[in-house]
Amino acid sequence: MTSVQQPLHSIEDRLRGLRCCWDRYVAQGSLEQFIEFTVAINSLAEYFNRLRLPGLVRLCEGLENAALTQLGNETSHPIAPQHIASLQRQIEALFGSVQTSRPVNVERRTHEPAPVSDIDWIKPRSVWIIAASGQRELAQTLRGKLQFFGFKIFELEWSAENPPEDIPLAVLFLPQSVQAGPMEFAYITKIRTCCPASQLIYLGEQASIEPIVMLMRAGIDSAMPADQQSLMVLNCIFDLVKTGQPEKYRVLVVEDSRVATAVVQRTLSQHGIDTYAISEPAKLLEALESYRSDLILMDMYMPRFNGVEATRVLRQMPAYHALPIVYLSGESAVAMQVEALRLGGDQFLSKPFNPVLLAAVVKSKIERYRDTQRSTRLDGLTGLINHTGAKSGLKALVERAAQNGGLTHGSLTVAMIDIDHFKSINDTYGHPVGDQVIRGLAWLLKARLRTVDLIGRYGGEEFIVALPDVTPEQAGAVIDRIRADFSALPHAHPHGVLHANFSAGMASFPTYDTEAALIEAADGALLQAKRLGRNRVEVAS
């Protein structure tokens, strides 16, 4: 194979890299070049998956499956001209869909995020609602809520011949009946074709496997039951808006062979995965302490003791009890492999390994590990980070701000937000309505703030927000605008609607230079806002 590729930071870079791999294979026809091409497809699919672009993920997966079919026979390269022509057509279809799906003329947020070089796909903010005649009331409810949170809404009839040219973030299907039929399936497929990067959501399907599978085959990404649709839809769409690049995957390679280590690191580098390698298992604990690994790739046989013994030691330590461990070995005895898994390993890959399979195993294990870790830091009602997660995230932001040049403006503003008279809301309307008010504020914060901002539920009806890379004056204007918007947000209850307010207190770095000092000062300003009459924003002095 060629030397390790440099990280790819834009969609143009990724497409150009895929095209170069393919062109090299067509010109020279070696198996190693075809493996590089397959790895590039897999990496592109993962990139689109992180950005929640399901249509483009499907096209990548179709191309990848076609490539993997040709990868099976090592003696058949270069592949036949008809297979090259077939793959070429799929590549062109993928490139064409990417170009037609990219949004233009995107409205910017009210306070500009700092430039981030590896985020290049700006999400559209429009939603299509395709509603049957009997679903007008639900369509109007969803339209009103989505418009309030800043989305541009297009309503269409089922089987509309000329959908809008504006590529949507999501398409909501509201059918006439629970059971979808051939006409519905055909129209869903048509919409999927013209909106390859959009999330397609079907509302009202019965909770059984077969009809949902049929919808997925037609192009639906998620099917939601009739109850709690508004809540589920809003949560789903706000999750789609999050385009921030996740933290890079980190893999610790424990391998005494330099050649094997080089191959593993090159393979994972092509997928944007960071690696750190050690050749002596005796240094394992020291490496884990300094390198925050998401997964260990462990050779079975190494000097002094083997990988299974090292794993047994790690599993006795609470910090590494759930850390994924994947074995790499030439061991072919099934009994030894089973024993290795029984004693704490998560998966066993035989050498020589398929690079596509290695990358897929590593990414899937890390994703599940991170999901598990993340679930302990999220608030169940709002989906925001909880008290512990918010304090941890704020501490990281303060450390970054304290570094020389860590923030563009050298400033970080924290706001403590508390819903006014919330106990009265619960006592008068009941806790379900109180929960709805809390969720409404959480959604509004998600809609109005940037992906780089920290938003957490600090406890009860209290929230914490941290805005990096903006001046205190800009931060104050943003929080006050959200306060005004929240006052206008209607919350439905059995006898009508109610409106709620919040008070907020703010404090900024470097005036307060620790996480604890920022929270204490912002909390003091919040109490001052309450004393001065509520429904206002006060700044710590």
Coordinates of C-alpha atoms in Angstrom, one line a residue:
M1 CA 0.0 0.0 0.0
T2 CA 0.9 3.6 -0.3
S3 CA 2.0 5.8 2.7
V4 CA -0.4 6.9 5.3
Q5 CA -2.9 9.4 4.1
Q6 CA -3.2 12.8 5.7
P7 CA -6.5 13.5 7.6
L8 CA -9.3 14.7 5.3
H9 CA -11.1 17.8 6.5
S10 CA -13.7 18.7 3.9
I11 CA -16.2 16.8 1.8
E12 CA -14.2 17.9 -1.3
D13 CA -11.1 16.3 0.1
R14 CA -12.9 13.0 0.9
L15 CA -14.5 12.8 -2.6
R16 CA -11.2 13.7 -4.2
G17 CA -9.4 11.0 -2.2
L18 CA -12.0 8.4 -3.2
R19 CA -11.7 9.4 -6.8
C20 CA -7.9 9.2 -6.7
C21 CA -8.0 5.7 -5.2
W22 CA -10.4 4.5 -7.9
D23 CA -8.4 6.1 -10.8
R24 CA -5.2 4.5 -9.5
Y25 CA -6.9 1.1 -9.4
V26 CA -8.4 1.5 -12.9
A27 CA -5.0 2.5 -14.3
Q28 CA -2.9 -0.2 -12.5
G29 CA -5.3 -2.9 -11.2
S30 CA -3.5 -4.2 -8.1
L31 CA -5.3 -5.8 -5.2
E32 CA -3.7 -3.4 -2.7
Q33 CA -5.1 -0.4 -4.6
F34 CA -8.6 -1.9 -4.6
I35 CA -8.3 -2.4 -0.9
E36 CA -7.4 1.3 -0.5
F37 CA -10.5 2.2 -2.6
T38 CA -12.7 0.0 -0.5
V39 CA -11.3 1.6 2.7
A40 CA -12.0 5.1 1.3
I41 CA -15.6 4.2 0.6
N42 CA -16.0 2.9 4.2
S43 CA -14.5 6.0 5.6
L44 CA -16.8 8.2 3.5
A45 CA -19.8 6.3 4.7
E46 CA -18.8 6.7 8.3
Y47 CA -18.3 10.5 7.7
F48 CA -21.9 10.8 6.3
N49 CA -23.2 8.7 9.2
R50 CA -21.7 11.1 11.7
L51 CA -23.3 14.0 9.9
R52 CA -26.7 12.1 10.0
L53 CA -27.1 12.1 6.2
P54 CA -28.8 8.7 5.8
G55 CA -29.4 8.8 2.0
L56 CA -25.8 9.4 1.3
V57 CA -24.8 6.6 3.8
R58 CA -27.0 4.2 1.8
L59 CA -25.4 5.1 -1.5
C60 CA -21.9 4.6 0.1
E61 CA -23.0 1.3 1.6
G62 CA -24.3 0.1 -1.8
L63 CA -21.0 1.0 -3.4
E64 CA -19.0 -0.6 -0.6
N65 CA -21.0 -3.8 -0.8
A66 CA -20.4 -4.0 -4.6
A67 CA -16.6 -3.4 -3.9
L68 CA -16.5 -6.0 -1.2
T69 CA -18.0 -8.6 -3.6
Q70 CA -15.1 -8.0 -5.9
L71 CA -12.6 -8.1 -3.1
G72 CA -13.2 -11.7 -2.2
N73 CA -11.2 -13.3 -4.9
E74 CA -7.6 -12.1 -4.7
T75 CA -6.6 -13.7 -8.0
S76 CA -9.3 -11.8 -10.0
H77 CA -7.6 -8.4 -10.1
P78 CA -7.8 -6.3 -12.2
I79 CA -11.6 -7.0 -12.2
A80 CA -13.5 -7.5 -15.5
P81 CA -14.4 -4.4 -17.6
Q82 CA -18.1 -4.8 -16.9
H83 CA -17.5 -4.8 -13.2
I84 CA -15.4 -1.6 -13.5
A85 CA -18.2 0.0 -15.5
S86 CA -20.8 -1.0 -12.9
L87 CA -18.7 0.5 -10.0
Q88 CA -18.0 3.6 -12.1
R89 CA -21.8 4.2 -12.5
Q90 CA -22.3 3.9 -8.7
I91 CA -19.5 6.3 -8.1
E92 CA -21.0 8.9 -10.4
A93 CA -24.4 8.4 -8.8
L94 CA -22.9 9.0 -5.4
F95 CA -21.0 12.1 -6.5
G96 CA -24.1 13.5 -8.2
S97 CA -26.2 13.0 -5.1
V98 CA -23.6 14.8 -2.9
Q99 CA -23.6 17.8 -5.2
T100 CA -27.4 18.1 -5.4
S101 CA -27.8 17.6 -1.6
R102 CA -25.4 20.3 -0.5
P103 CA -27.4 23.3 0.8
V104 CA -26.8 26.9 -0.4
N105 CA -27.8 30.3 1.0
V106 CA -27.8 29.0 4.6
E107 CA -28.9 31.5 7.2
R108 CA -26.3 32.0 9.9
R109 CA -27.0 31.9 13.6
T110 CA -27.2 35.2 15.6
H111 CA -23.7 34.8 17.1
E112 CA -21.2 33.4 14.7
P113 CA -19.3 30.2 15.8
A114 CA -15.6 30.2 15.6
P115 CA -14.3 28.7 12.4
V116 CA -13.8 24.9 12.6
S117 CA -11.7 23.6 9.7
D118 CA -13.0 20.0 9.7
I119 CA -16.8 20.9 9.7
D120 CA -17.8 21.7 6.1
W121 CA -21.4 20.4 5.8
I122 CA -23.8 23.2 6.9
K123 CA -27.2 21.7 7.7
P124 CA -30.3 23.0 6.0
R125 CA -33.0 24.3 8.3
S126 CA -36.1 23.4 6.3
V127 CA -38.6 20.6 6.9
W128 CA -41.2 19.1 4.5
I129 CA -44.5 17.9 6.0
I130 CA -46.3 15.5 3.7
A131 CA -49.8 15.1 5.2
A132 CA -52.9 13.2 4.2
S133 CA -56.2 15.1 4.4
G134 CA -57.1 13.6 7.8
Q135 CA -53.9 14.7 9.4
R136 CA -54.2 18.5 8.9
E137 CA -54.5 19.2 12.7
L138 CA -51.3 17.3 13.5
A139 CA -49.6 18.9 10.6
Q140 CA -50.5 22.4 11.8
T141 CA -49.3 21.6 15.3
L142 CA -46.0 20.4 14.1
R143 CA -45.7 23.3 11.7
G144 CA -46.3 25.8 14.5
K145 CA -43.7 24.3 16.8
L146 CA -41.0 23.8 14.2
Q147 CA -41.5 27.4 12.9
F148 CA -41.2 28.8 16.4
F149 CA -37.8 27.0 16.8
G150 CA -36.6 28.5 13.5
F151 CA -37.3 25.9 10.9
K152 CA -38.6 26.7 7.4
I153 CA -41.7 24.5 6.7
F154 CA -43.1 23.3 3.4
E155 CA -46.5 21.5 3.5
L156 CA -47.2 19.0 0.6
E157 CA -50.0 16.7 -0.4
W158 CA -49.4 13.0 -0.7
S159 CA -48.3 12.3 -4.3
A160 CA -47.5 16.0 -5.0
E161 CA -45.7 16.0 -8.4
N162 CA -43.5 19.0 -7.9
P163 CA -41.8 19.1 -4.5
P164 CA -39.9 22.3 -3.5
E165 CA -36.4 22.8 -4.8
D166 CA -35.2 23.6 -1.3
I167 CA -33.4 20.4 0.0
P168 CA -34.8 19.7 3.5
L169 CA -33.2 18.6 6.7
A170 CA -36.1 16.2 7.2
V171 CA -39.3 15.0 5.6
L172 CA -42.3 14.1 7.8
F173 CA -44.8 11.7 6.4
L174 CA -48.3 11.9 8.0
P175 CA -50.4 9.1 6.4
Q176 CA -54.1 8.7 6.2
S177 CA -54.2 5.2 7.8
V178 CA -51.8 3.2 10.0
Q179 CA -51.2 0.6 7.3
A180 CA -49.1 1.9 4.4
G181 CA -49.9 0.5 1.0
P182 CA -48.2 0.3 -2.5
M183 CA -49.0 4.0 -3.3
E184 CA -47.4 5.2 -0.1
F185 CA -44.3 3.0 -0.6
A186 CA -43.9 4.3 -4.2
Y187 CA -44.1 8.0 -3.1
I188 CA -41.7 7.5 -0.3
T189 CA -39.2 6.0 -2.7
K190 CA -39.7 9.0 -5.0
I191 CA -39.0 11.4 -2.2
R192 CA -36.0 9.4 -1.1
T193 CA -34.6 9.7 -4.7
C194 CA -34.9 13.5 -4.8
C195 CA -33.7 14.0 -1.2
P196 CA -30.8 11.5 -0.7
A197 CA -29.3 13.3 2.3
S198 CA -32.5 14.1 4.2
Q199 CA -33.9 12.2 7.2
L200 CA -37.3 10.6 6.2
I201 CA -39.6 10.1 9.2
Y202 CA -42.9 8.3 9.1
L203 CA -45.5 9.1 11.8
G204 CA -48.2 6.7 12.8
E205 CA -46.9 3.2 12.0
Q206 CA -48.0 0.4 14.2
A207 CA -45.4 -1.0 16.5
S208 CA -44.5 -4.3 14.7
I209 CA -41.5 -5.3 12.7
E210 CA -42.8 -6.3 9.3
P211 CA -44.5 -3.0 8.3
I212 CA -41.6 -1.0 9.6
V213 CA -39.1 -3.1 7.6
M214 CA -41.3 -2.4 4.5
L215 CA -41.1 1.3 5.1
M216 CA -37.3 1.1 5.6
R217 CA -37.0 -0.7 2.3
A218 CA -38.9 2.1 0.6
G219 CA -36.5 4.7 2.1
I220 CA -37.8 5.7 5.6
D221 CA -35.2 6.2 8.2
S222 CA -37.4 6.1 11.3
A223 CA -41.0 5.2 12.0
M224 CA -42.7 6.6 15.1
P225 CA -45.9 5.5 16.8
A226 CA -48.9 7.7 17.1
D227 CA -48.5 8.7 20.7
Q228 CA -46.0 11.3 21.8
Q229 CA -45.2 12.2 18.2
S230 CA -44.6 15.9 18.7
L231 CA -42.0 15.1 21.4
M232 CA -40.2 12.4 19.4
V233 CA -40.2 14.5 16.2
L234 CA -38.7 17.6 17.8
N235 CA -36.0 15.6 19.6
C236 CA -35.2 13.8 16.4
I237 CA -34.9 17.0 14.3
F238 CA -32.8 18.8 16.9
D239 CA -30.4 15.9 17.0
L240 CA -30.1 16.2 13.2
V241 CA -29.1 19.8 13.5
K242 CA -26.0 18.9 15.5
T243 CA -23.2 18.9 13.0
G244 CA -20.3 19.4 15.4
Q245 CA -17.4 17.0 14.7
P246 CA -17.2 14.4 17.4
E247 CA -14.0 13.8 19.3
K248 CA -11.5 11.7 17.4
Y249 CA -11.5 7.9 18.1
R250 CA -8.4 6.8 20.1
V251 CA -7.0 3.3 19.9
L252 CA -4.1 1.9 22.0
V253 CA -2.2 -0.7 20.0
V254 CA -0.4 -3.3 22.2
E255 CA 1.8 -5.2 19.7
D256 CA 5.4 -6.3 19.7
S257 CA 5.7 -6.6 15.9
R258 CA 6.8 -3.4 14.2
V259 CA 5.3 -4.6 10.9
A260 CA 1.9 -5.4 12.4
T261 CA 1.9 -2.1 14.3
A262 CA 2.6 -0.1 11.1
V263 CA -0.2 -1.9 9.2
V264 CA -2.7 -1.4 12.0
Q265 CA -1.8 2.3 12.4
R266 CA -1.9 2.9 8.7
T267 CA -5.3 1.3 8.3
L268 CA -6.9 3.2 11.2
S269 CA -5.3 6.4 10.1
Q270 CA -7.1 6.2 6.8
H271 CA -10.3 6.2 8.8
G272 CA -9.4 9.3 10.8
I273 CA -8.7 7.2 14.0
D274 CA -5.9 8.3 16.3
T275 CA -3.5 5.5 17.5
Y276 CA -0.8 5.1 20.1
A277 CA 1.4 2.0 20.1
I278 CA 3.4 0.2 22.8
S279 CA 5.5 -2.9 22.3
E280 CA 5.7 -4.1 25.9
P281 CA 2.5 -5.0 27.8
A282 CA 4.2 -4.1 31.1
K283 CA 3.7 -0.5 30.0
L284 CA 0.0 -0.9 29.5
L285 CA -1.3 0.8 32.7
E286 CA 1.1 3.7 32.2
A287 CA 0.0 4.2 28.6
L288 CA -3.7 4.0 29.6
E289 CA -3.1 6.6 32.2
S290 CA -1.6 9.1 29.8
Y291 CA -3.6 8.2 26.6
R292 CA -7.3 8.3 27.0
S293 CA -8.1 5.3 24.8
D294 CA -11.5 4.3 23.6
L295 CA -10.3 0.7 22.7
I296 CA -7.3 -1.6 23.0
L297 CA -6.0 -3.6 20.1
M298 CA -4.1 -6.4 21.9
D299 CA -1.8 -9.0 20.4
M300 CA -2.4 -12.4 22.0
Y301 CA 1.3 -13.4 22.4
M302 CA 3.9 -11.0 23.7
P303 CA 7.0 -11.0 25.8
R304 CA 6.7 -11.9 29.5
F305 CA 2.9 -12.4 29.5
N306 CA 0.1 -12.8 26.9
G307 CA -2.8 -10.6 26.0
V308 CA -5.4 -12.6 28.0
E309 CA -3.4 -12.2 31.2
A310 CA -3.1 -8.5 30.6
T311 CA -6.9 -8.3 30.0
R312 CA -7.7 -10.2 33.2
V313 CA -5.7 -7.6 35.1
L314 CA -7.5 -4.7 33.5
R315 CA -10.9 -6.1 34.1
Q316 CA -10.2 -6.0 37.9
M317 CA -9.8 -2.2 37.7
P318 CA -13.1 -0.2 37.7
A319 CA -11.7 2.5 35.3
Y320 CA -11.1 -0.2 32.6
H321 CA -13.8 -2.6 33.4
A322 CA -15.9 -1.7 30.3
L323 CA -13.1 -0.6 27.9
P324 CA -13.3 -2.6 24.7
I325 CA -10.5 -5.0 24.0
V326 CA -10.0 -6.6 20.6
Y327 CA -7.4 -9.4 20.2
L328 CA -5.2 -9.6 17.1
S329 CA -3.4 -12.9 16.6
G330 CA -2.5 -15.7 14.3
E331 CA -4.1 -18.1 16.8
S332 CA -6.4 -20.4 14.9
A333 CA -7.5 -22.8 17.7
V334 CA -11.2 -22.2 18.4
A335 CA -10.7 -23.3 22.0
M336 CA -8.1 -20.6 22.7
Q337 CA -10.2 -17.9 21.0
V338 CA -13.2 -18.8 23.1
E339 CA -11.1 -18.8 26.3
A340 CA -9.7 -15.4 25.4
L341 CA -13.2 -14.0 25.0
R342 CA -14.5 -15.6 28.1
L343 CA -11.7 -14.0 30.2
G344 CA -12.6 -10.4 29.2
G345 CA -12.0 -9.8 25.5
D346 CA -14.7 -8.4 23.2
Q347 CA -13.7 -9.7 19.8
F348 CA -11.0 -11.8 18.2
L349 CA -9.5 -11.0 14.8
S350 CA -7.1 -13.3 13.1
K351 CA -3.9 -12.2 11.3
P352 CA -3.6 -11.3 8.5
F353 CA -6.7 -9.2 9.0
N354 CA -9.0 -7.6 6.4
P355 CA -8.4 -3.8 6.8
V356 CA -12.0 -3.0 6.1
L357 CA -13.2 -5.5 8.7
L358 CA -10.7 -4.2 11.3
A359 CA -11.8 -0.6 10.8
A360 CA -15.5 -1.6 11.0
V361 CA -15.0 -3.6 14.2
V362 CA -13.0 -0.8 15.9
K363 CA -15.5 1.9 15.0
S364 CA -18.6 -0.2 16.1
K365 CA -17.0 -1.1 19.4
I366 CA -16.0 2.5 20.1
E367 CA -19.4 3.9 19.2
R368 CA -21.2 1.5 21.6
Y369 CA -18.7 2.2 24.3
R370 CA -19.1 5.9 23.9
D371 CA -22.9 5.6 23.8
T372 CA -22.8 3.7 27.1
Q373 CA -20.5 6.3 28.6
R374 CA -22.6 9.1 27.3
S375 CA -25.9 7.7 28.7
T376 CA -24.6 8.2 32.2
R377 CA -24.1 11.9 31.5
L378 CA -27.4 12.7 29.9
D379 CA -30.6 14.0 31.4
G380 CA -33.5 11.6 30.7
L381 CA -36.2 14.3 30.3
T382 CA -34.4 16.8 28.0
G383 CA -31.6 14.8 26.4
L384 CA -29.2 17.6 27.6
I385 CA -26.1 16.7 29.6
N386 CA -26.8 16.4 33.3
H387 CA -25.3 18.2 36.3
T388 CA -22.2 16.1 36.4
G389 CA -21.6 16.2 32.7
A390 CA -22.2 20.0 32.6
K391 CA -19.6 20.7 35.3
S392 CA -17.1 18.4 33.6
G393 CA -17.7 20.1 30.2
L394 CA -17.4 23.6 31.8
K395 CA -14.1 22.6 33.4
A396 CA -12.7 21.6 30.0
L397 CA -13.9 24.9 28.5
V398 CA -12.2 26.9 31.3
E399 CA -9.0 25.0 30.8
R400 CA -9.1 25.7 27.1
A401 CA -9.8 29.4 27.8
A402 CA -6.8 29.6 30.2
Q403 CA -4.4 28.3 27.6
N404 CA -2.6 31.0 25.5
G405 CA -4.8 31.6 22.5
G406 CA -7.3 28.9 23.6
L407 CA -10.3 31.1 22.7
T408 CA -10.6 33.7 19.9
H409 CA -11.9 36.5 22.1
G410 CA -10.2 35.2 25.3
S411 CA -13.6 35.0 26.8
L412 CA -16.1 32.4 28.1
T413 CA -19.5 33.4 29.5
V414 CA -21.6 31.2 31.8
A415 CA -25.3 31.7 32.3
M416 CA -27.4 30.0 35.1
I417 CA -31.1 29.9 34.0
D418 CA -34.0 29.2 36.2
I419 CA -37.7 29.0 35.2
D420 CA -39.8 31.5 37.3
H421 CA -42.6 30.3 39.6
F422 CA -42.1 26.7 38.4
K423 CA -43.5 25.2 41.6
S424 CA -46.7 27.1 40.9
I425 CA -46.9 25.7 37.4
N426 CA -46.6 22.1 38.8
D427 CA -49.1 22.8 41.5
T428 CA -51.6 24.4 39.2
Y429 CA -51.3 22.3 36.0
G430 CA -49.6 19.1 37.1
H431 CA -46.1 17.6 36.7
P432 CA -46.7 16.5 33.0
V433 CA -47.3 20.1 32.0
G434 CA -44.3 21.1 34.1
D435 CA -42.1 18.6 32.3
Q436 CA -43.4 20.0 29.0
V437 CA -42.3 23.5 30.0
I438 CA -38.8 22.2 30.9
R439 CA -38.6 20.4 27.6
G440 CA -39.7 23.6 25.8
L441 CA -36.9 25.5 27.3
A442 CA -34.4 22.7 26.4
W443 CA -35.6 22.7 22.8
L444 CA -35.3 26.5 22.6
L445 CA -31.8 26.5 23.9
K446 CA -30.8 23.8 21.4
A447 CA -32.4 25.8 18.6
R448 CA -30.9 29.2 19.4
L449 CA -27.4 28.2 20.5
R450 CA -24.5 26.8 18.5
T451 CA -23.1 23.3 18.5
V452 CA -19.9 24.6 20.3
D453 CA -21.9 26.0 23.2
L454 CA -22.5 23.9 26.3
I455 CA -26.1 23.4 27.4
G456 CA -27.0 21.4 30.4
R457 CA -29.8 20.7 32.8
Y458 CA -28.3 21.6 36.1
G459 CA -31.1 20.3 38.2
G460 CA -34.9 20.6 38.4
E461 CA -36.0 23.7 36.5
E462 CA -32.4 25.1 36.4
F463 CA -30.2 25.1 33.3
I464 CA -26.5 26.0 32.7
V465 CA -25.2 27.5 29.4
A466 CA -21.6 28.2 28.5
L467 CA -20.7 30.3 25.4
P468 CA -17.1 30.3 24.3
D469 CA -15.4 32.6 21.8
V470 CA -17.9 35.5 22.1
T471 CA -17.7 38.7 24.1
P472 CA -19.7 39.0 27.3
E473 CA -21.8 41.6 25.5
Q474 CA -22.7 39.2 22.7
A475 CA -23.4 36.5 25.1
G476 CA -25.7 38.7 27.1
A477 CA -27.6 39.7 24.0
V478 CA -28.1 36.1 23.0
I479 CA -29.4 35.0 26.4
D480 CA -31.8 38.0 26.7
R481 CA -33.2 37.2 23.2
I482 CA -33.8 33.6 24.3
R483 CA -35.5 34.9 27.4
A484 CA -37.9 37.0 25.3
D485 CA -38.5 34.0 22.9
F486 CA -39.3 31.7 25.8
S487 CA -41.8 34.2 27.2
A488 CA -43.7 33.9 23.9
L489 CA -43.5 30.1 23.7
P490 CA -47.0 28.6 24.3
H491 CA -47.2 25.4 26.4
A492 CA -50.4 23.4 25.9
H493 CA -52.5 22.0 28.8
P494 CA -55.9 20.4 28.9
H495 CA -57.7 23.8 29.3
G496 CA -55.7 25.9 26.9
V497 CA -52.1 27.2 26.9
L498 CA -49.8 28.9 29.4
H499 CA -46.7 31.0 29.1
A500 CA -43.7 30.9 31.4
N501 CA -40.6 33.1 32.0
F502 CA -37.1 32.5 33.2
S503 CA -34.5 34.6 35.0
A504 CA -30.8 34.3 34.3
G505 CA -27.5 35.3 35.9
M506 CA -24.2 35.6 33.9
A507 CA -20.5 35.6 34.7
S508 CA -17.5 35.6 32.4
F509 CA -13.9 34.4 32.2
P510 CA -11.3 35.7 32.9
T511 CA -13.0 37.9 35.6
Y512 CA -13.9 34.5 37.2
D513 CA -11.1 32.1 36.3
T514 CA -12.3 28.7 37.6
E515 CA -15.3 26.5 36.9
A516 CA -16.5 26.8 40.5
A517 CA -16.1 30.6 40.5
L518 CA -18.0 31.1 37.3
I519 CA -20.9 29.0 38.6
E520 CA -21.0 30.7 42.0
A521 CA -20.9 34.2 40.4
A522 CA -23.6 33.4 37.8
D523 CA -25.8 31.8 40.5
G524 CA -25.4 35.0 42.6
A525 CA -26.4 37.1 39.6
L526 CA -29.4 34.8 39.1
L527 CA -30.6 35.4 42.7
Q528 CA -30.2 39.1 42.0
A529 CA -32.5 38.8 38.9
K530 CA -35.1 37.0 41.1
R531 CA -34.9 39.7 43.7
L532 CA -35.4 42.4 41.1
G533 CA -38.6 41.0 39.8
R534 CA -37.8 37.9 37.7
N535 CA -38.0 37.5 33.8
R536 CA -34.6 39.3 33.4
V537 CA -30.9 38.8 32.9
E538 CA -28.4 40.1 35.4
V539 CA -24.6 40.1 35.1
A540 CA -22.2 39.4 38.1
S541 CA -20.3 42.4 39.2

